[in-house]
Amino acid sequence: MDAFLLSRLQFALNISFHILFPTITMAMGWFLFYFKFRSNVTGHPVWMRMYRFWVRVFALSFALGVVSGVTMSFQFGTNWPGFMERVGNVAGPLLGYEVLTAFFLEATFLGIMLFGIRRVPNWLHTLSTLIVAVGTTMSAFWILALNSWMQTPQGHEIIDGVVYAVDWSEIIFNPSFPYRFVHMMLASGLTASFLIAGLSAYRMLKGDDKLAPKLALKTATYTAAVLIPLQIFAGDMHGLNTLEHQPQKVAAMEGLWDTTEGAPLLLFAIPDEESRENHFEIPVPNGASLILTHKMDGKIQGLNDFKGEHPPVAPVFFGFRVMVGMGFLMLAVSWLGSSYLLRGKSFPIWLKRVFAGMAFSGWIATLAGWYVTEIGRQPYLVSGVLRTQEAVTTLPPANIAFSFTMYATIYTILLFAYMGTLMLMCRRAVEIEEISTEEREMAKASKMSPANT
């Protein structure tokens, strides 16, 4: 393999590992603020017990997200020097704001969240939880502003091949940013919801009959049931925006080779880029036109209109179907779980197992969607401005193969360690006494019964 392919594989590996953790922390910060707020308002110890368990999950995820984010920035210099040389005047400040937000805002107040609960006033601890939640959202804001600008660039000028910022408001609020930001925040909400629901169900399957996992499962199930329809609507709006600004990406998502009026929705196919046709198609007549143009005979441009300028078709085509399929599975499971809760019934064993099995389902949907977005931008790093091939390093392929192997080894170990630690935390939570002395005193003070906590 040459340096270009190896560098792309290495960056794909790094971004795939990194995105797993911010996808959890962006929304879990708001879950923690909700738990702390309910603890303050009701005085019931179960909310603080939930807070203490999930803040450790948050801290572990945050640490891995920060560390893996640092290695990503190194690669701009080692593997993609042309990126910063050509568009660093835009990318540098936006990355800088993201790093400042992550390190100074989130990391500082995360310390108070973790270690200050008995050392600072309660209002300051609650405020710190809120600031961390806002900080994770602001980090997402800056990184998605840059990523969206790379998809739909505007507000710049090019002098001697180098990009210079002209209007920062146009750069930040580029055409795809609002859709991408909302879509990603909802994806984070669903990822965190299914993680909380899944691990809580796992605790209950292991014999944890306390109120804390039951309440966490209930809260996360209702949250997912509300967010998933919103995500489907936001995804539709994002698709319409992509059709307007990146029609070649939509053509790859739909596996559409020729420009067609009344284009079918392909439930399944095997795209063949060499012969420029699909095999084993299962079509729904006029489906793609109806979804993308809201007209049965709507016109959609095909890939043959973008020869040499469109992304690899198969990974975008299949990635899109994995993302959508996982979304509909989340819809079915969260609504089924909510139906049990609304009727006041406990989850049957099989449904708890389904939730436990879907604890990391948000990762699958997020990665599939991210591949559609990033591979769908090819052959450009910055659409219409900088081709990926123009930014790659001149390092020997053997050097990149070595670092790629090291990254793959370390990330595999870290990922199994992370998931194993979460499982261990759940099993140990089962063994914790039903209620501690401190919690009993808090319940007495609030004149609430601590029974079954």
PDB file of N, CA, C and O in Angstrom, residues 200-231:
ATOM      1  N   SER A 200     -27.929  -0.199  32.639  1.00  0.00           N
ATOM      2  CA  SER A 200     -28.884  -0.354  33.748  1.00  0.00           C
ATOM      3  C   SER A 200     -29.610  -1.686  33.631  1.00  0.00           C
ATOM      4  O   SER A 200     -29.828  -2.376  34.640  1.00  0.00           O
ATOM      5  N   ALA A 201     -29.993  -2.058  32.408  1.00  0.00           N
ATOM      6  CA  ALA A 201     -30.635  -3.360  32.196  1.00  0.00           C
ATOM      7  C   ALA A 201     -29.670  -4.493  32.543  1.00  0.00           C
ATOM      8  O   ALA A 201     -30.076  -5.505  33.129  1.00  0.00           O
ATOM      9  N   TYR A 202     -28.411  -4.296  32.222  1.00  0.00           N
ATOM     10  CA  TYR A 202     -27.392  -5.311  32.552  1.00  0.00           C
ATOM     11  C   TYR A 202     -27.271  -5.487  34.067  1.00  0.00           C
ATOM     12  O   TYR A 202     -27.183  -6.602  34.564  1.00  0.00           O
ATOM     13  N   ARG A 203     -27.296  -4.363  34.797  1.00  0.00           N
ATOM     14  CA  ARG A 203     -27.258  -4.443  36.261  1.00  0.00           C
ATOM     15  C   ARG A 203     -28.457  -5.212  36.795  1.00  0.00           C
ATOM     16  O   ARG A 203     -28.321  -6.047  37.699  1.00  0.00           O
ATOM     17  N   MET A 204     -29.623  -4.939  36.248  1.00  0.00           N
ATOM     18  CA  MET A 204     -30.835  -5.627  36.718  1.00  0.00           C
ATOM     19  C   MET A 204     -30.771  -7.118  36.384  1.00  0.00           C
ATOM     20  O   MET A 204     -31.221  -7.958  37.173  1.00  0.00           O
ATOM     21  N   LEU A 205     -30.222  -7.456  35.228  1.00  0.00           N
ATOM     22  CA  LEU A 205     -30.078  -8.875  34.867  1.00  0.00           C
ATOM     23  C   LEU A 205     -29.114  -9.588  35.810  1.00  0.00           C
ATOM     24  O   LEU A 205     -29.216 -10.805  36.021  1.00  0.00           O
ATOM     25  N   LYS A 206     -28.169  -8.808  36.368  1.00  0.00           N
ATOM     26  CA  LYS A 206     -27.197  -9.389  37.303  1.00  0.00           C
ATOM     27  C   LYS A 206     -27.726  -9.431  38.733  1.00  0.00           C
ATOM     28  O   LYS A 206     -26.983  -9.742  39.662  1.00  0.00           O
ATOM     29  N   GLY A 207     -28.983  -9.031  38.916  1.00  0.00           N
ATOM     30  CA  GLY A 207     -29.600  -9.153  40.228  1.00  0.00           C
ATOM     31  C   GLY A 207     -29.707  -7.859  41.015  1.00  0.00           C
ATOM     32  O   GLY A 207     -30.051  -7.880  42.195  1.00  0.00           O
ATOM     33  N   ASP A 208     -29.424  -6.712  40.391  1.00  0.00           N
ATOM     34  CA  ASP A 208     -29.540  -5.429  41.074  1.00  0.00           C
ATOM     35  C   ASP A 208     -31.004  -5.017  41.106  1.00  0.00           C
ATOM     36  O   ASP A 208     -31.570  -4.613  40.068  1.00  0.00           O
ATOM     37  N   ASP A 209     -31.623  -5.115  42.274  1.00  0.00           N
ATOM     38  CA  ASP A 209     -33.059  -4.820  42.403  1.00  0.00           C
ATOM     39  C   ASP A 209     -33.305  -3.463  43.041  1.00  0.00           C
ATOM     40  O   ASP A 209     -34.413  -3.165  43.477  1.00  0.00           O
ATOM     41  N   LYS A 210     -32.259  -2.626  43.106  1.00  0.00           N
ATOM     42  CA  LYS A 210     -32.425  -1.303  43.729  1.00  0.00           C
ATOM     43  C   LYS A 210     -33.151  -0.364  42.758  1.00  0.00           C
ATOM     44  O   LYS A 210     -33.306  -0.649  41.570  1.00  0.00           O
ATOM     45  N   LEU A 211     -33.558   0.781  43.301  1.00  0.00           N
ATOM     46  CA  LEU A 211     -34.327   1.725  42.488  1.00  0.00           C
ATOM     47  C   LEU A 211     -33.453   2.440  41.449  1.00  0.00           C
ATOM     48  O   LEU A 211     -33.929   2.792  40.362  1.00  0.00           O
ATOM     49  N   ALA A 212     -32.169   2.652  41.779  1.00  0.00           N
ATOM     50  CA  ALA A 212     -31.312   3.463  40.908  1.00  0.00           C
ATOM     51  C   ALA A 212     -31.248   2.940  39.468  1.00  0.00           C
ATOM     52  O   ALA A 212     -31.504   3.707  38.521  1.00  0.00           O
ATOM     53  N   PRO A 213     -30.929   1.658  39.219  1.00  0.00           N
ATOM     54  CA  PRO A 213     -30.896   1.199  37.820  1.00  0.00           C
ATOM     55  C   PRO A 213     -32.267   1.220  37.161  1.00  0.00           C
ATOM     56  O   PRO A 213     -32.372   1.471  35.956  1.00  0.00           O
ATOM     57  N   LYS A 214     -33.329   0.976  37.953  1.00  0.00           N
ATOM     58  CA  LYS A 214     -34.682   1.012  37.375  1.00  0.00           C
ATOM     59  C   LYS A 214     -35.028   2.421  36.900  1.00  0.00           C
ATOM     60  O   LYS A 214     -35.573   2.613  35.811  1.00  0.00           O
ATOM     61  N   LEU A 215     -34.700   3.422  37.751  1.00  0.00           N
ATOM     62  CA  LEU A 215     -35.003   4.811  37.393  1.00  0.00           C
ATOM     63  C   LEU A 215     -34.137   5.282  36.233  1.00  0.00           C
ATOM     64  O   LEU A 215     -34.587   6.026  35.353  1.00  0.00           O
ATOM     65  N   ALA A 216     -32.872   4.847  36.209  1.00  0.00           N
ATOM     66  CA  ALA A 216     -31.989   5.218  35.092  1.00  0.00           C
ATOM     67  C   ALA A 216     -32.485   4.611  33.789  1.00  0.00           C
ATOM     68  O   ALA A 216     -32.499   5.271  32.744  1.00  0.00           O
ATOM     69  N   LEU A 217     -32.914   3.340  33.843  1.00  0.00           N
ATOM     70  CA  LEU A 217     -33.454   2.683  32.645  1.00  0.00           C
ATOM     71  C   LEU A 217     -34.708   3.402  32.156  1.00  0.00           C
ATOM     72  O   LEU A 217     -34.883   3.629  30.954  1.00  0.00           O
ATOM     73  N   LYS A 218     -35.575   3.779  33.102  1.00  0.00           N
ATOM     74  CA  LYS A 218     -36.816   4.480  32.732  1.00  0.00           C
ATOM     75  C   LYS A 218     -36.502   5.844  32.095  1.00  0.00           C
ATOM     76  O   LYS A 218     -37.052   6.183  31.036  1.00  0.00           O
ATOM     77  N   THR A 219     -35.611   6.600  32.730  1.00  0.00           N
ATOM     78  CA  THR A 219     -35.263   7.929  32.206  1.00  0.00           C
ATOM     79  C   THR A 219     -34.655   7.830  30.814  1.00  0.00           C
ATOM     80  O   THR A 219     -35.026   8.586  29.898  1.00  0.00           O
ATOM     81  N   ALA A 220     -33.742   6.889  30.628  1.00  0.00           N
ATOM     82  CA  ALA A 220     -33.060   6.775  29.334  1.00  0.00           C
ATOM     83  C   ALA A 220     -33.997   6.255  28.250  1.00  0.00           C
ATOM     84  O   ALA A 220     -33.912   6.688  27.087  1.00  0.00           O
ATOM     85  N   THR A 221     -34.903   5.341  28.611  1.00  0.00           N
ATOM     86  CA  THR A 221     -35.843   4.808  27.613  1.00  0.00           C
ATOM     87  C   THR A 221     -36.777   5.900  27.114  1.00  0.00           C
ATOM     88  O   THR A 221     -37.003   6.043  25.898  1.00  0.00           O
ATOM     89  N   TYR A 222     -37.332   6.686  28.023  1.00  0.00           N
ATOM     90  CA  TYR A 222     -38.207   7.786  27.613  1.00  0.00           C
ATOM     91  C   TYR A 222     -37.437   8.813  26.766  1.00  0.00           C
ATOM     92  O   TYR A 222     -37.949   9.335  25.773  1.00  0.00           O
ATOM     93  N   THR A 223     -36.194   9.104  27.172  1.00  0.00           N
ATOM     94  CA  THR A 223     -35.398  10.077  26.413  1.00  0.00           C
ATOM     95  C   THR A 223     -35.164   9.590  24.985  1.00  0.00           C
ATOM     96  O   THR A 223     -35.334  10.348  24.016  1.00  0.00           O
ATOM     97  N   ALA A 224     -34.798   8.314  24.837  1.00  0.00           N
ATOM     98  CA  ALA A 224     -34.567   7.763  23.497  1.00  0.00           C
ATOM     99  C   ALA A 224     -35.847   7.779  22.673  1.00  0.00           C
ATOM    100  O   ALA A 224     -35.822   8.089  21.474  1.00  0.00           O
ATOM    101  N   ALA A 225     -36.977   7.456  23.318  1.00  0.00           N
ATOM    102  CA  ALA A 225     -38.251   7.415  22.595  1.00  0.00           C
ATOM    103  C   ALA A 225     -38.642   8.787  22.058  1.00  0.00           C
ATOM    104  O   ALA A 225     -39.279   8.893  21.001  1.00  0.00           O
ATOM    105  N   VAL A 226     -38.243   9.839  22.773  1.00  0.00           N
ATOM    106  CA  VAL A 226     -38.540  11.209  22.307  1.00  0.00           C
ATOM    107  C   VAL A 226     -37.531  11.650  21.250  1.00  0.00           C
ATOM    108  O   VAL A 226     -37.892  12.294  20.248  1.00  0.00           O
ATOM    109  N   LEU A 227     -36.264  11.301  21.440  1.00  0.00           N
ATOM    110  CA  LEU A 227     -35.217  11.801  20.536  1.00  0.00           C
ATOM    111  C   LEU A 227     -35.235  11.137  19.162  1.00  0.00           C
ATOM    112  O   LEU A 227     -34.908  11.776  18.161  1.00  0.00           O
ATOM    113  N   ILE A 228     -35.604   9.860  19.075  1.00  0.00           N
ATOM    114  CA  ILE A 228     -35.455   9.160  17.799  1.00  0.00           C
ATOM    115  C   ILE A 228     -36.371   9.727  16.703  1.00  0.00           C
ATOM    116  O   ILE A 228     -35.916   9.888  15.557  1.00  0.00           O
ATOM    117  N   PRO A 229     -37.649  10.099  16.985  1.00  0.00           N
ATOM    118  CA  PRO A 229     -38.436  10.741  15.918  1.00  0.00           C
ATOM    119  C   PRO A 229     -37.840  12.087  15.495  1.00  0.00           C
ATOM    120  O   PRO A 229     -37.866  12.446  14.315  1.00  0.00           O
ATOM    121  N   LEU A 230     -37.305  12.827  16.494  1.00  0.00           N
ATOM    122  CA  LEU A 230     -36.659  14.096  16.169  1.00  0.00           C
ATOM    123  C   LEU A 230     -35.441  13.864  15.271  1.00  0.00           C
ATOM    124  O   LEU A 230     -35.161  14.629  14.344  1.00  0.00           O
ATOM    125  N   GLN A 231     -34.702  12.772  15.543  1.00  0.00           N
ATOM    126  CA  GLN A 231     -33.528  12.461  14.735  1.00  0.00           C
ATOM    127  C   GLN A 231     -33.922  12.089  13.305  1.00  0.00           C
ATOM    128  O   GLN A 231     -33.245  12.473  12.345  1.00  0.00           O
TER     129      GLN A 231
END
